[in-house]
Every structure is written in C-alpha cells, then in structure tokens.
mmCIF file of C-alpha atoms in Angstrom:
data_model
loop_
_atom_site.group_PDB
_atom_site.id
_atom_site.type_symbol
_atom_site.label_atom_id
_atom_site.label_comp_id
_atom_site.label_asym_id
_atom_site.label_seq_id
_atom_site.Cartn_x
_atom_site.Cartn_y
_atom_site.Cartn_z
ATOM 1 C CA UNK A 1 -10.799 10.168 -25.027
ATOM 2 C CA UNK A 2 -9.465 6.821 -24.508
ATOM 3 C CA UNK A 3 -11.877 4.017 -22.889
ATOM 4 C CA UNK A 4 -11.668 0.368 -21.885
ATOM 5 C CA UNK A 5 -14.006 -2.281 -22.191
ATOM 6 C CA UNK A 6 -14.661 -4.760 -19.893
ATOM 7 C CA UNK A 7 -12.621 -6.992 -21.176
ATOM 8 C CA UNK A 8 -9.793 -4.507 -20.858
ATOM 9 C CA UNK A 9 -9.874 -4.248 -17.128
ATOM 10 C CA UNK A 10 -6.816 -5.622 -15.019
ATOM 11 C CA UNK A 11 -5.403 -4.905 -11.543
ATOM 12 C CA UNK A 12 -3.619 -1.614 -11.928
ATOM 13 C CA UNK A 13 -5.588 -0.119 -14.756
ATOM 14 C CA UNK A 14 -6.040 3.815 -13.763
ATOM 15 C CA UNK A 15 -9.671 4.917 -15.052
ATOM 16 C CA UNK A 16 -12.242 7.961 -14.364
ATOM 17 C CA UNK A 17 -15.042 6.967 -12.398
ATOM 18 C CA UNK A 18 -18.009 9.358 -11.309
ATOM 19 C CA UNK A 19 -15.366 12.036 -12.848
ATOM 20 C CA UNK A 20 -12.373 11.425 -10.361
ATOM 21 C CA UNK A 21 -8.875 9.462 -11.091
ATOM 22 C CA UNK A 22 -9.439 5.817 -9.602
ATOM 23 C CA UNK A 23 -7.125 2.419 -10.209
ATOM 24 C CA UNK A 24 -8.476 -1.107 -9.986
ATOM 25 C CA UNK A 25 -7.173 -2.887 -7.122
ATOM 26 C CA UNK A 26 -9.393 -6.157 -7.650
ATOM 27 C CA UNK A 27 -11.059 -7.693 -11.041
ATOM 28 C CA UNK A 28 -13.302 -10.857 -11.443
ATOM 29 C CA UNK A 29 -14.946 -11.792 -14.295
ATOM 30 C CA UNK A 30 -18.543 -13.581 -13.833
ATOM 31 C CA UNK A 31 -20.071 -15.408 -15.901
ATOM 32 C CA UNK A 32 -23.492 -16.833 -14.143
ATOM 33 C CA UNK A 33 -25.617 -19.787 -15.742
ATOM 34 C CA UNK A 34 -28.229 -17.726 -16.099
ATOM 35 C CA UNK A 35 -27.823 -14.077 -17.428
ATOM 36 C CA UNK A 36 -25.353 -11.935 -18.537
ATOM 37 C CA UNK A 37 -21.815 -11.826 -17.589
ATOM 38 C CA UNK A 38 -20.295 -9.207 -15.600
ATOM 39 C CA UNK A 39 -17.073 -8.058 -14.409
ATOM 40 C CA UNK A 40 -16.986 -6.844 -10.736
ATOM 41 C CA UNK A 41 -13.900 -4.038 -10.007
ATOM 42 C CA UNK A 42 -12.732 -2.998 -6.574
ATOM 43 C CA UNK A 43 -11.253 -0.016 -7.301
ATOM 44 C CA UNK A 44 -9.349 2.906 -5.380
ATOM 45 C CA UNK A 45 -10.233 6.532 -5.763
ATOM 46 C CA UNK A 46 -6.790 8.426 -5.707
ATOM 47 C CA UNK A 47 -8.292 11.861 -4.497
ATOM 48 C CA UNK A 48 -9.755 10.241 -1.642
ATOM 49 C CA UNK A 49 -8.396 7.049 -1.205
ATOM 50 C CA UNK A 50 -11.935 5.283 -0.240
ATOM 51 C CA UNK A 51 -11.866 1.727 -1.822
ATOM 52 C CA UNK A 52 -15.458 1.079 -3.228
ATOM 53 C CA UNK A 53 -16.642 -2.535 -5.040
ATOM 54 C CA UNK A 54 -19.114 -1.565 -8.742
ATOM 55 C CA UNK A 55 -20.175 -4.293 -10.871
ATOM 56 C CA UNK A 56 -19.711 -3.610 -14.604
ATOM 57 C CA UNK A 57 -22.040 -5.291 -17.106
ATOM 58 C CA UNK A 58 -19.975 -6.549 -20.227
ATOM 59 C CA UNK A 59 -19.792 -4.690 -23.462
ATOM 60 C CA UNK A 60 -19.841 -0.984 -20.863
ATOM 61 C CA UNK A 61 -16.675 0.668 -20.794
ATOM 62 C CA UNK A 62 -14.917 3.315 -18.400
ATOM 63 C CA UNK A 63 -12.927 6.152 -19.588
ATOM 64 C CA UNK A 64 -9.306 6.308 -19.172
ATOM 65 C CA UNK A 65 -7.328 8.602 -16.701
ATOM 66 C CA UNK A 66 -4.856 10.531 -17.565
ATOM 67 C CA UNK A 67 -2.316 9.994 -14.764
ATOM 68 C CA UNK A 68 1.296 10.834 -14.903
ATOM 69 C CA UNK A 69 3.680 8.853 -12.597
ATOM 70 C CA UNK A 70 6.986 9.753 -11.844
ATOM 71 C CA UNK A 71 9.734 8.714 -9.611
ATOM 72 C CA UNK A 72 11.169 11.886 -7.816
ATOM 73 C CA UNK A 73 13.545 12.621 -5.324
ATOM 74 C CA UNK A 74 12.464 14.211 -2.104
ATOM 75 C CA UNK A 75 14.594 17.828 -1.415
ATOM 76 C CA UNK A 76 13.241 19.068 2.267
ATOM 77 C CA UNK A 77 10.248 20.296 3.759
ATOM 78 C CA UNK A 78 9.869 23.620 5.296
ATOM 79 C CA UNK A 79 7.516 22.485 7.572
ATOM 80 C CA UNK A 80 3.721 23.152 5.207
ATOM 81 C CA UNK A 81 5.072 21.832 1.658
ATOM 82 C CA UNK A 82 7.446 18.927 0.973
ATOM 83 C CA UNK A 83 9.412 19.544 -2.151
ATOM 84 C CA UNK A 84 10.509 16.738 -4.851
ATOM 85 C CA UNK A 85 12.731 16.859 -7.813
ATOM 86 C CA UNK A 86 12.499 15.318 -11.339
ATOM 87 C CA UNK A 87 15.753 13.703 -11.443
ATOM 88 C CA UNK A 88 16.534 14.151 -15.158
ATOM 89 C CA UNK A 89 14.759 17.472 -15.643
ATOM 90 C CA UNK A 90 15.877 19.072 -11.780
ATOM 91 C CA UNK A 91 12.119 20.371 -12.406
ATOM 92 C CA UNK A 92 10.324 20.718 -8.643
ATOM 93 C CA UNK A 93 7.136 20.613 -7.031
ATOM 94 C CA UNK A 94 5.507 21.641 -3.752
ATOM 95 C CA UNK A 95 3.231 19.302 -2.344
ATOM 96 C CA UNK A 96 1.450 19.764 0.773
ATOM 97 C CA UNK A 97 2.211 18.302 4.159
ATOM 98 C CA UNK A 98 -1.226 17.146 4.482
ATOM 99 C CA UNK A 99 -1.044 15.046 1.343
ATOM 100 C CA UNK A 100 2.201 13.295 2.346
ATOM 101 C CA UNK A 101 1.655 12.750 5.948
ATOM 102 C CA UNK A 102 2.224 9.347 5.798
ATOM 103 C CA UNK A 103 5.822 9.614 4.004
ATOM 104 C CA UNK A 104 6.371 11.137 7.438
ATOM 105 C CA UNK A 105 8.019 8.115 9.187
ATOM 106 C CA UNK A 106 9.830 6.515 6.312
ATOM 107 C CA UNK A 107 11.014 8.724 3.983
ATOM 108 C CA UNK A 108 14.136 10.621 4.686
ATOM 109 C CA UNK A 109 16.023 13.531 2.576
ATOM 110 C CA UNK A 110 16.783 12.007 -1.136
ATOM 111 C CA UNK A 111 14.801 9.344 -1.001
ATOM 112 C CA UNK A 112 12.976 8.683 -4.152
ATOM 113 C CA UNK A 113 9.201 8.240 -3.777
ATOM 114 C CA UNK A 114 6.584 8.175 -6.751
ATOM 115 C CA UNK A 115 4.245 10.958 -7.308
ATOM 116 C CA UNK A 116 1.074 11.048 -9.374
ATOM 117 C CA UNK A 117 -0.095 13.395 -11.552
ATOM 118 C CA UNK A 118 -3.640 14.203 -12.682
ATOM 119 C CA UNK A 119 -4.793 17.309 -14.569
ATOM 120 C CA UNK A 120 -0.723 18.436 -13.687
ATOM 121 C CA UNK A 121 -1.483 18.414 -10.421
ATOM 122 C CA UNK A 122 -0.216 16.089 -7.693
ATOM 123 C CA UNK A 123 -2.898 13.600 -6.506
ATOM 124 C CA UNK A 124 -0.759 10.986 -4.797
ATOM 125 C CA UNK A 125 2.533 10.260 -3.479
ATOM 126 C CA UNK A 126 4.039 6.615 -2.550
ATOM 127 C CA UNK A 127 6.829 5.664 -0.471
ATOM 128 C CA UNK A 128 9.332 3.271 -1.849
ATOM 129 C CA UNK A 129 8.112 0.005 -0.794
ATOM 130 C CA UNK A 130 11.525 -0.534 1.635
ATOM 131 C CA UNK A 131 13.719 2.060 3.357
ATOM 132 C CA UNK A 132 16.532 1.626 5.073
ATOM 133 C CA UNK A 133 16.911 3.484 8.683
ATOM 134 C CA UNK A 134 18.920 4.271 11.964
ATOM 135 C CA UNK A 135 17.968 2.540 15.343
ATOM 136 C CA UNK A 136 18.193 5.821 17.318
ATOM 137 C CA UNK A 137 16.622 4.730 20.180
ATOM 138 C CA UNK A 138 16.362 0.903 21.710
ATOM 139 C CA UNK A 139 17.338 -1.096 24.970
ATOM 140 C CA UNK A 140 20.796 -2.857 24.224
ATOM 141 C CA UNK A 141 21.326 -6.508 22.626
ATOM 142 C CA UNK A 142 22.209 -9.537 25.107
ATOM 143 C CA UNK A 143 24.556 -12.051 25.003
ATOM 144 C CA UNK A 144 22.367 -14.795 23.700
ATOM 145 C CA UNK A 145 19.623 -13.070 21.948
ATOM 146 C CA UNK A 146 18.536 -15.087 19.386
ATOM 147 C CA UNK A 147 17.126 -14.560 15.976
ATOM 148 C CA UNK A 148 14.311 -17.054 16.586
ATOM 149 C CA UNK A 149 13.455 -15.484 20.136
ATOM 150 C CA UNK A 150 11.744 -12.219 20.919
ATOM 151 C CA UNK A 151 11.181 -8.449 20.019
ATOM 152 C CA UNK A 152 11.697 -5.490 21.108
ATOM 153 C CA UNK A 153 10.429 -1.857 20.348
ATOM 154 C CA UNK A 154 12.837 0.426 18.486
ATOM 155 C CA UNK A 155 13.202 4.086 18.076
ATOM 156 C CA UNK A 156 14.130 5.079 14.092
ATOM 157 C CA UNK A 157 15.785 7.960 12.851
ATOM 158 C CA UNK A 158 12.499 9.180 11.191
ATOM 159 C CA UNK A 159 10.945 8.963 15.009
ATOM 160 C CA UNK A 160 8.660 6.184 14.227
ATOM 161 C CA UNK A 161 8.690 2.350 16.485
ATOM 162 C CA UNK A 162 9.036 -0.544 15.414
ATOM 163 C CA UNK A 163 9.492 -4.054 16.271
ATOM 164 C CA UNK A 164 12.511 -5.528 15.643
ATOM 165 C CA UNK A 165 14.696 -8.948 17.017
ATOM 166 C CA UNK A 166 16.676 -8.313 20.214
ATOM 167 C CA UNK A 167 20.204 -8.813 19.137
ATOM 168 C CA UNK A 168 19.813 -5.617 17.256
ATOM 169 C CA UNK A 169 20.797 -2.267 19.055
ATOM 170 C CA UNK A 170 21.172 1.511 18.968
ATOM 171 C CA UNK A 171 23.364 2.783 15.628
ATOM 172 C CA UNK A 172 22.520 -0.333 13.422
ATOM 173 C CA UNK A 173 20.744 0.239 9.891
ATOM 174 C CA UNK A 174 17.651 -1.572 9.587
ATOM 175 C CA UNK A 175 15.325 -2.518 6.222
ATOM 176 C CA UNK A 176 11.695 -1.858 7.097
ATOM 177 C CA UNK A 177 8.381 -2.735 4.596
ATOM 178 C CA UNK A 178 6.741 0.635 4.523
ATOM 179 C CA UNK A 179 3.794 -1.271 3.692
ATOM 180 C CA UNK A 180 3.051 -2.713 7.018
ATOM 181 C CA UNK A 181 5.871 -1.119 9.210
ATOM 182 C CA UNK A 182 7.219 -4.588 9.492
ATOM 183 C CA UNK A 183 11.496 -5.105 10.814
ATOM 184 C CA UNK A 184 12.505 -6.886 6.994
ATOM 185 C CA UNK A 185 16.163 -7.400 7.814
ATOM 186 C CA UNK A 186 19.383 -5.458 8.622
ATOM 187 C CA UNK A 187 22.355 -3.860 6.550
#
C-alpha cells in the first residue's frame, strides 16, 4: 500500500484514517523551539462527513486511499435512487436518495456532478460548484430597482429560495454558488 509522510501532506490529499476514506481540508506545519516538529491536519471523513483536527508527529505516515473520482452526468431519479452516467463509458450507477439529498435543490436532469468512489462503491457525490436555474416563482421587478439596492426572495425551478436583486423577475435564468446558496449573477 501506498503511504505519505508528513512531509507529503497538502490540502486535498485523500488518506485512510482509523480505516475510513478521509481528505485533508487544513495542513500546518509546526515547528516549536523546544521539541519536535509536528504537522497538525484537519481532515474530512467522506463516509461521514464529520471534520476532526489530529496532530501528526514528523517522520509518521498515513496510508493512502484509494478513491476514484469521476465526473458523471445525472439521468433521473425514481424517487429512492438517483442514477448517473459515465459519459465516455454510458456505464451507470444507482446511488441512494439519502446520500445525495443535498444535490436536491441544485442539480437538475444532465447536470454533471462528481462522484467518489471507494472500495467501487459510491461514498460521495458533489454538485458542480455553479448551476444555472429558472426564477419560477418571485414578486415582479420595478421601474427603478437598482442593482445596488435591495433583495428579494425567489422561487427556483429546483423549488429551493433564494435571494436575489429586485430588478430580476419570474422566467429569468439565474447563476447560483451551490456552495453557499448565494444569487452569483444572471444569464
């Protein structure tokens, strides 16, 4: 099996710790003036998605996980499994509804989202960092609504609200951060 060192470690870097997948969100080197140096990780279990902080002494090293990532198309969902596609191979996979339940209000039919693999089996899906979406649902623009001025809530396509500027109304395409659910810009 493949291991790092501490000297390996970087934001990113996918490794097994207390036997389940985990990627390192934070690292920091430390180097007291007395003592040995250290490398504290904040890391994110996939299976779980708890963030924990573990501090590393130098010269230890964590074994490598063996995570597959690929960029897939969502098909449908019949209401328990969402199904994606490989888009070179057409191969598809079921994953469950409880796994993906917050895809739920940004991803629409073909998006392409990125799955994770571990053992073969899917461990974690991600939304494409910015969708674009139908104002279904919002009270109508003014005369004189302003960029700079307020907000108001908005009904999308996928049924989720958001905030957006009041010019905008019902019909227009909007760009949304699925990070933080956050009105980006419009098409």
């Amino acid at each position: 099996m493949v291991s790092y060192s501490t000297s390996d470690f970087r934001t990113g870097l996918k490794v097994i710790i207390e036997n389940d997948p985990c990627i390192i969100i934070e690292e920091d080197f430390v180097k007291p003036g007395k003592g040995q140096a250290f490398n504290k990780i904040k890391f994110r279990n996939l299976l779980t998605g708890r963030v924990v902080e573990r501090t590393v002494k130098v010269g230890e090293s964590l074994e490598a996980a063996d995570i597959a990532e690929f960029e897939m198309q969502y098909l449908y969902s019949d209401g328990g499994d969402w199904y994606f596609m490989h888009p070179e191979t057409y191969e598809q996979i079921a994953i469950s509804d409880k796994m993906v339940s917050s895809l739920k209000d940004w991803v629409t039919e073909e998006d392409f989202c990125k799955i994770l693999l571990w053992n073969d089996q899917p461990i974690s899906v991600i939304a494409p960092n910015f969708v674009d979406l139908e104002i279904v649902e919002t009270d109508p623009g003014v005369k004189g609504d302003t960029v700079s001025g307020g907000s108001k809530p908005a009904t999308l396509s996928t049924g989720v609200i958001i905030k957006v500027p009041l010019f905008l109304s019902k019909g227009e395409i909007v760009t949304v951060d699925t990070r933080n659910g956050e009105y980006q810009g419009r098409k």
